[in-house]
């Protein structure tokens, strides 16, 4: 069993197989070659893995995010943020962070946020004295906040795996997401203050000229209202997270076609097709992870880990520290969806036994894996930035060091101050 559950997945991963193939092969080989179980269980577990009502929200939010990404929302948000900030030092850097945060609230997609923000601001950041490595690190790491800010697909997957409330996870992610953005903003301001470049001469090329705050607010109002409509509808009881996804799709389609008029109906259908493809990529991982997790449970791995924690007399503080280290390491190699689906069933019993709130742990796990989105060598945001901006990987890597340290510091605060995640939950 050790060979099929530990050695085989590592070998397949190193050979470059997709994550879902790694999980499915390891689970199937264990069932067929090692366990005295009918092979039919593989199909049953795969279908059971995707037969969860909460997962219906995923294609909706993906489609809504794709529409918002295509209809020029990022440019409007940048204009609004720059109008709010005025001519403060570091305004372009701050606009990168805050527009990424807002794009995360609109799209829920970290790669899409990196692509949209990078196309809009990278050239102007370089012209304004931020330098290529720092600009790339800023854009790539800022996009990771989209994993934490609701609506978050990672939180939907965790809620389905851990049988926790998705609305509670959404609201629990607000303050941690804002803390990460604030920590990065402070770092940018301090970094900019230490540079010799004082003026941000490229600002007007981003905005197309100075915009008054009122005009900029009207210009971006459609995008700014979307997260407000979705989240207020959930917490006021008008619709569930899944229904909120449908509302978000309708809102985004009407905004793109009838208000902004930047997309034709044909382009909206193309966005739907691309969203369906991305949904399939996520759900095939969900199905494969369901098989692998079931095999791990039957093999007794969660029970063995639980006993090891008990024998080692881990406290909640020590357990969270070790878990953070493991998740940060895994985040360098696999995407958040796969990590959440595989690790949640294993770790959750220990979390409950140690008295850690499952909602708080879900935020800790999500923040860890969001950092993995821009951690070398295989963070997805890194390759998105390289592809979209046509830059060298070495420049991206050099610019990420400071932002990794900043976000890791924020992670420790989020980990050991549970009230930061749970304070708003009490009002839901």
Short mmCIF file of N, CA and C in Angstrom, two decimals, residues 177-291:
data_model
loop_
_atom_site.label_atom_id
_atom_site.label_comp_id
_atom_site.label_asym_id
_atom_site.label_seq_id
_atom_site.Cartn_x
_atom_site.Cartn_y
_atom_site.Cartn_z
N UNK A 177 -7.96 38.68 4.08
CA UNK A 177 -7.60 39.18 2.75
C UNK A 177 -7.20 40.64 2.79
N UNK A 178 -7.94 41.43 3.57
CA UNK A 178 -7.60 42.86 3.70
C UNK A 178 -6.29 43.04 4.45
N UNK A 179 -6.01 42.17 5.43
CA UNK A 179 -4.73 42.25 6.15
C UNK A 179 -3.56 42.00 5.21
N UNK A 180 -3.69 41.00 4.35
CA UNK A 180 -2.61 40.71 3.39
C UNK A 180 -2.40 41.91 2.47
N UNK A 181 -3.49 42.48 1.97
CA UNK A 181 -3.38 43.65 1.09
C UNK A 181 -2.73 44.83 1.82
N UNK A 182 -3.11 45.05 3.08
CA UNK A 182 -2.55 46.16 3.85
C UNK A 182 -1.07 45.96 4.11
N UNK A 183 -0.67 44.72 4.42
CA UNK A 183 0.74 44.43 4.66
C UNK A 183 1.57 44.67 3.41
N UNK A 184 1.05 44.26 2.27
CA UNK A 184 1.76 44.50 1.01
C UNK A 184 1.81 45.98 0.68
N UNK A 185 0.74 46.70 0.96
CA UNK A 185 0.71 48.13 0.70
C UNK A 185 1.77 48.85 1.53
N UNK A 186 1.90 48.47 2.81
CA UNK A 186 2.91 49.07 3.67
C UNK A 186 4.31 48.80 3.13
N UNK A 187 4.53 47.58 2.67
CA UNK A 187 5.84 47.22 2.10
C UNK A 187 6.14 48.05 0.86
N UNK A 188 5.15 48.25 0.00
CA UNK A 188 5.35 49.04 -1.22
C UNK A 188 5.66 50.49 -0.88
N UNK A 189 4.94 51.06 0.07
CA UNK A 189 5.17 52.45 0.46
C UNK A 189 6.58 52.63 1.02
N UNK A 190 6.99 51.71 1.90
CA UNK A 190 8.34 51.80 2.48
C UNK A 190 9.41 51.61 1.40
N UNK A 191 9.17 50.68 0.49
CA UNK A 191 10.14 50.44 -0.58
C UNK A 191 10.25 51.66 -1.48
N UNK A 192 9.10 52.22 -1.83
CA UNK A 192 9.09 53.38 -2.72
C UNK A 192 9.76 54.59 -2.06
N UNK A 193 9.55 54.74 -0.74
CA UNK A 193 10.14 55.86 -0.02
C UNK A 193 11.66 55.78 0.00
N UNK A 194 12.19 54.55 -0.13
CA UNK A 194 13.65 54.38 -0.09
C UNK A 194 14.30 54.54 -1.45
N UNK A 195 13.49 54.71 -2.50
CA UNK A 195 14.03 54.85 -3.86
C UNK A 195 14.31 56.32 -4.17
N UNK A 196 15.14 56.52 -5.16
CA UNK A 196 15.42 57.90 -5.60
C UNK A 196 14.34 58.43 -6.52
N UNK A 197 13.56 57.55 -7.14
CA UNK A 197 12.49 57.99 -8.05
C UNK A 197 11.30 58.45 -7.22
N UNK A 198 11.00 59.71 -7.28
CA UNK A 198 9.94 60.25 -6.44
C UNK A 198 8.62 60.42 -7.19
N UNK A 199 8.70 60.79 -8.44
CA UNK A 199 7.48 61.04 -9.21
C UNK A 199 7.03 59.78 -9.91
N UNK A 200 5.73 59.73 -10.18
CA UNK A 200 5.16 58.61 -10.92
C UNK A 200 4.66 59.14 -12.24
N UNK A 201 5.60 59.32 -13.16
CA UNK A 201 5.31 60.04 -14.40
C UNK A 201 4.38 59.27 -15.32
N UNK A 202 4.30 57.97 -15.19
CA UNK A 202 3.49 57.16 -16.12
C UNK A 202 2.04 57.06 -15.70
N UNK A 203 1.69 57.70 -14.61
CA UNK A 203 0.33 57.57 -14.09
C UNK A 203 -0.73 57.96 -15.11
N UNK A 204 -0.54 59.07 -15.82
CA UNK A 204 -1.55 59.53 -16.76
C UNK A 204 -1.73 58.61 -17.95
N UNK A 205 -0.70 57.82 -18.28
CA UNK A 205 -0.86 56.89 -19.40
C UNK A 205 -1.75 55.72 -19.01
N UNK A 206 -1.83 55.43 -17.71
CA UNK A 206 -2.74 54.38 -17.25
C UNK A 206 -4.18 54.87 -17.31
N UNK A 207 -4.41 56.05 -16.79
CA UNK A 207 -5.78 56.53 -16.64
C UNK A 207 -6.31 57.25 -17.85
N UNK A 208 -5.43 57.62 -18.77
CA UNK A 208 -5.86 58.42 -19.90
C UNK A 208 -6.10 59.86 -19.49
N UNK A 209 -5.42 60.29 -18.43
CA UNK A 209 -5.63 61.64 -17.90
C UNK A 209 -6.17 61.58 -16.49
N UNK A 210 -6.16 62.68 -15.80
CA UNK A 210 -6.67 62.72 -14.43
C UNK A 210 -8.20 62.60 -14.43
N UNK A 211 -8.72 61.72 -13.60
CA UNK A 211 -10.15 61.56 -13.46
C UNK A 211 -10.59 62.11 -12.12
N UNK A 212 -11.61 62.96 -12.06
CA UNK A 212 -12.20 63.33 -10.77
C UNK A 212 -12.80 62.09 -10.10
N UNK A 213 -12.81 62.09 -8.78
CA UNK A 213 -13.28 60.91 -8.06
C UNK A 213 -14.72 60.56 -8.42
N UNK A 214 -15.57 61.57 -8.55
CA UNK A 214 -16.97 61.29 -8.87
C UNK A 214 -17.11 60.61 -10.22
N UNK A 215 -16.42 61.14 -11.24
CA UNK A 215 -16.49 60.55 -12.57
C UNK A 215 -15.89 59.15 -12.59
N UNK A 216 -14.79 58.97 -11.87
CA UNK A 216 -14.16 57.65 -11.81
C UNK A 216 -15.06 56.64 -11.12
N UNK A 217 -15.79 57.08 -10.10
CA UNK A 217 -16.70 56.18 -9.39
C UNK A 217 -17.85 55.75 -10.29
N UNK A 218 -18.40 56.69 -11.03
CA UNK A 218 -19.46 56.33 -11.97
C UNK A 218 -18.92 55.38 -13.04
N UNK A 219 -17.73 55.66 -13.53
CA UNK A 219 -17.10 54.85 -14.56
C UNK A 219 -16.91 53.39 -14.11
N UNK A 220 -16.60 53.20 -12.82
CA UNK A 220 -16.31 51.85 -12.30
C UNK A 220 -17.47 51.28 -11.49
N UNK A 221 -18.59 51.97 -11.43
CA UNK A 221 -19.68 51.57 -10.52
C UNK A 221 -20.21 50.17 -10.82
N UNK A 222 -20.30 49.82 -12.09
CA UNK A 222 -20.82 48.50 -12.44
C UNK A 222 -19.97 47.39 -11.85
N UNK A 223 -18.64 47.53 -11.95
CA UNK A 223 -17.74 46.53 -11.39
C UNK A 223 -17.76 46.55 -9.87
N UNK A 224 -17.82 47.74 -9.27
CA UNK A 224 -17.79 47.85 -7.82
C UNK A 224 -19.05 47.28 -7.17
N UNK A 225 -20.16 47.32 -7.88
CA UNK A 225 -21.41 46.84 -7.31
C UNK A 225 -21.53 45.32 -7.33
N UNK A 226 -20.78 44.65 -8.19
CA UNK A 226 -20.97 43.21 -8.33
C UNK A 226 -20.71 42.45 -7.03
N UNK A 227 -19.54 42.60 -6.37
CA UNK A 227 -19.36 41.87 -5.11
C UNK A 227 -20.36 42.29 -4.05
N UNK A 228 -20.78 43.56 -4.07
CA UNK A 228 -21.77 44.02 -3.10
C UNK A 228 -23.10 43.31 -3.31
N UNK A 229 -23.53 43.18 -4.57
CA UNK A 229 -24.79 42.51 -4.88
C UNK A 229 -24.72 41.04 -4.47
N UNK A 230 -23.63 40.37 -4.83
CA UNK A 230 -23.49 38.93 -4.57
C UNK A 230 -23.43 38.65 -3.07
N UNK A 231 -22.54 39.34 -2.36
CA UNK A 231 -22.33 39.03 -0.95
C UNK A 231 -23.50 39.50 -0.08
N UNK A 232 -24.06 40.67 -0.38
CA UNK A 232 -25.21 41.13 0.41
C UNK A 232 -26.40 40.21 0.19
N UNK A 233 -26.57 39.71 -1.03
CA UNK A 233 -27.66 38.77 -1.29
C UNK A 233 -27.53 37.50 -0.48
N UNK A 234 -26.29 37.02 -0.32
CA UNK A 234 -26.05 35.81 0.47
C UNK A 234 -26.36 36.06 1.95
N UNK A 235 -25.81 37.15 2.50
CA UNK A 235 -25.91 37.35 3.95
C UNK A 235 -27.23 37.96 4.39
N UNK A 236 -27.98 38.52 3.45
CA UNK A 236 -29.32 38.98 3.78
C UNK A 236 -30.36 37.89 3.56
N UNK A 237 -29.91 36.73 3.08
CA UNK A 237 -30.79 35.58 2.95
C UNK A 237 -31.61 35.51 1.68
N UNK A 238 -31.26 36.33 0.68
CA UNK A 238 -32.03 36.31 -0.56
C UNK A 238 -31.68 35.10 -1.42
N UNK A 239 -30.44 34.64 -1.36
CA UNK A 239 -30.08 33.45 -2.12
C UNK A 239 -28.87 32.76 -1.49
N UNK A 240 -28.71 31.49 -1.84
CA UNK A 240 -27.59 30.69 -1.36
C UNK A 240 -26.34 31.02 -2.17
N UNK A 241 -25.15 30.54 -1.74
CA UNK A 241 -23.94 30.80 -2.55
C UNK A 241 -24.06 30.28 -3.98
N UNK A 242 -24.72 29.14 -4.15
CA UNK A 242 -24.89 28.60 -5.51
C UNK A 242 -25.79 29.52 -6.34
N UNK A 243 -26.91 29.93 -5.75
CA UNK A 243 -27.79 30.86 -6.46
C UNK A 243 -27.10 32.21 -6.69
N UNK A 244 -26.25 32.60 -5.75
CA UNK A 244 -25.50 33.85 -5.92
C UNK A 244 -24.59 33.77 -7.14
N UNK A 245 -24.04 32.59 -7.39
CA UNK A 245 -23.23 32.42 -8.59
C UNK A 245 -24.03 32.65 -9.85
N UNK A 246 -25.26 32.15 -9.87
CA UNK A 246 -26.13 32.39 -11.02
C UNK A 246 -26.45 33.87 -11.19
N UNK A 247 -26.72 34.55 -10.08
CA UNK A 247 -26.97 35.99 -10.12
C UNK A 247 -25.74 36.72 -10.65
N UNK A 248 -24.56 36.30 -10.20
CA UNK A 248 -23.31 36.93 -10.66
C UNK A 248 -23.14 36.77 -12.17
N UNK A 249 -23.48 35.59 -12.69
CA UNK A 249 -23.39 35.36 -14.14
C UNK A 249 -24.30 36.31 -14.91
N UNK A 250 -25.56 36.39 -14.47
CA UNK A 250 -26.52 37.26 -15.14
C UNK A 250 -26.07 38.72 -15.07
N UNK A 251 -25.62 39.13 -13.91
CA UNK A 251 -25.15 40.51 -13.72
C UNK A 251 -23.99 40.81 -14.65
N UNK A 252 -23.00 39.89 -14.68
CA UNK A 252 -21.80 40.10 -15.51
C UNK A 252 -22.15 40.14 -16.99
N UNK A 253 -23.07 39.26 -17.42
CA UNK A 253 -23.44 39.22 -18.83
C UNK A 253 -24.16 40.51 -19.25
N UNK A 254 -25.09 40.98 -18.42
CA UNK A 254 -25.80 42.21 -18.74
C UNK A 254 -24.87 43.42 -18.71
N UNK A 255 -23.94 43.41 -17.75
CA UNK A 255 -22.99 44.52 -17.66
C UNK A 255 -22.10 44.57 -18.90
N UNK A 256 -21.59 43.39 -19.30
CA UNK A 256 -20.67 43.34 -20.44
C UNK A 256 -21.37 43.66 -21.76
N UNK A 257 -22.64 43.22 -21.91
CA UNK A 257 -23.31 43.37 -23.20
C UNK A 257 -24.11 44.67 -23.30
N UNK A 258 -24.85 45.03 -22.24
CA UNK A 258 -25.79 46.14 -22.35
C UNK A 258 -25.28 47.44 -21.74
N UNK A 259 -24.41 47.36 -20.75
CA UNK A 259 -23.92 48.57 -20.09
C UNK A 259 -22.58 49.01 -20.68
N UNK A 260 -21.56 48.15 -20.55
CA UNK A 260 -20.25 48.50 -21.11
C UNK A 260 -20.20 48.32 -22.63
N UNK A 261 -20.99 47.38 -23.13
CA UNK A 261 -21.05 47.07 -24.57
C UNK A 261 -19.67 46.71 -25.14
N UNK A 262 -18.90 46.01 -24.35
CA UNK A 262 -17.56 45.59 -24.78
C UNK A 262 -17.54 44.16 -25.31
N UNK A 263 -18.62 43.40 -25.08
CA UNK A 263 -18.68 42.02 -25.56
C UNK A 263 -19.96 41.82 -26.36
N UNK A 264 -19.85 41.08 -27.45
CA UNK A 264 -21.03 40.67 -28.21
C UNK A 264 -21.60 39.40 -27.59
N UNK A 265 -22.81 39.03 -28.04
CA UNK A 265 -23.39 37.78 -27.54
C UNK A 265 -22.50 36.60 -27.93
N UNK A 266 -21.90 36.67 -29.09
CA UNK A 266 -21.00 35.60 -29.52
C UNK A 266 -19.79 35.49 -28.59
N UNK A 267 -19.25 36.62 -28.20
CA UNK A 267 -18.10 36.60 -27.29
C UNK A 267 -18.50 36.10 -25.90
N UNK A 268 -19.73 36.38 -25.51
CA UNK A 268 -20.22 35.85 -24.23
C UNK A 268 -20.33 34.33 -24.30
N UNK A 269 -20.78 33.80 -25.43
CA UNK A 269 -20.83 32.35 -25.60
C UNK A 269 -19.43 31.74 -25.61
N UNK A 270 -18.48 32.44 -26.21
CA UNK A 270 -17.09 31.97 -26.18
C UNK A 270 -16.57 31.92 -24.74
N UNK A 271 -16.92 32.93 -23.96
CA UNK A 271 -16.51 32.94 -22.55
C UNK A 271 -17.15 31.77 -21.79
N UNK A 272 -18.40 31.46 -22.15
CA UNK A 272 -19.06 30.32 -21.52
C UNK A 272 -18.36 29.01 -21.86
N UNK A 273 -17.93 28.89 -23.10
CA UNK A 273 -17.21 27.66 -23.51
C UNK A 273 -15.89 27.52 -22.76
N UNK A 274 -15.15 28.61 -22.66
CA UNK A 274 -13.88 28.57 -21.92
C UNK A 274 -14.12 28.27 -20.44
N UNK A 275 -15.19 28.82 -19.89
CA UNK A 275 -15.53 28.57 -18.49
C UNK A 275 -15.90 27.11 -18.26
N UNK A 276 -16.61 26.53 -19.23
CA UNK A 276 -16.97 25.11 -19.13
C UNK A 276 -15.72 24.23 -19.13
N UNK A 277 -14.74 24.60 -19.94
CA UNK A 277 -13.50 23.84 -19.98
C UNK A 277 -12.76 23.93 -18.65
N UNK A 278 -12.69 25.13 -18.09
CA UNK A 278 -12.01 25.30 -16.80
C UNK A 278 -12.76 24.57 -15.69
N UNK A 279 -14.09 24.62 -15.74
CA UNK A 279 -14.89 23.89 -14.75
C UNK A 279 -14.60 22.39 -14.83
N UNK A 280 -14.52 21.87 -16.04
CA UNK A 280 -14.23 20.44 -16.21
C UNK A 280 -12.85 20.10 -15.64
N UNK A 281 -11.89 21.00 -15.83
CA UNK A 281 -10.55 20.75 -15.30
C UNK A 281 -10.56 20.68 -13.78
N UNK A 282 -11.38 21.51 -13.15
CA UNK A 282 -11.46 21.50 -11.68
C UNK A 282 -12.22 20.27 -11.20
N UNK A 283 -13.35 19.97 -11.83
CA UNK A 283 -14.19 18.87 -11.34
C UNK A 283 -13.57 17.50 -11.58
N UNK A 284 -12.74 17.35 -12.61
CA UNK A 284 -12.07 16.07 -12.78
C UNK A 284 -11.04 15.87 -11.67
N UNK A 285 -10.47 16.95 -11.17
CA UNK A 285 -9.60 16.85 -10.00
C UNK A 285 -10.42 16.48 -8.76
N UNK A 286 -11.60 17.09 -8.63
CA UNK A 286 -12.49 16.77 -7.50
C UNK A 286 -12.82 15.28 -7.51
N UNK A 287 -13.19 14.75 -8.67
CA UNK A 287 -13.56 13.35 -8.77
C UNK A 287 -12.38 12.42 -8.46
N UNK A 288 -11.21 12.75 -9.00
CA UNK A 288 -10.03 11.93 -8.78
C UNK A 288 -9.58 11.98 -7.32
N UNK A 289 -9.66 13.18 -6.74
CA UNK A 289 -9.27 13.33 -5.34
C UNK A 289 -10.21 12.57 -4.41
N UNK A 290 -11.49 12.44 -4.80
CA UNK A 290 -12.43 11.68 -3.99
C UNK A 290 -12.02 10.22 -3.90
N UNK A 291 -11.55 9.67 -5.01
CA UNK A 291 -11.07 8.28 -5.00
C UNK A 291 -9.83 8.15 -4.13
#
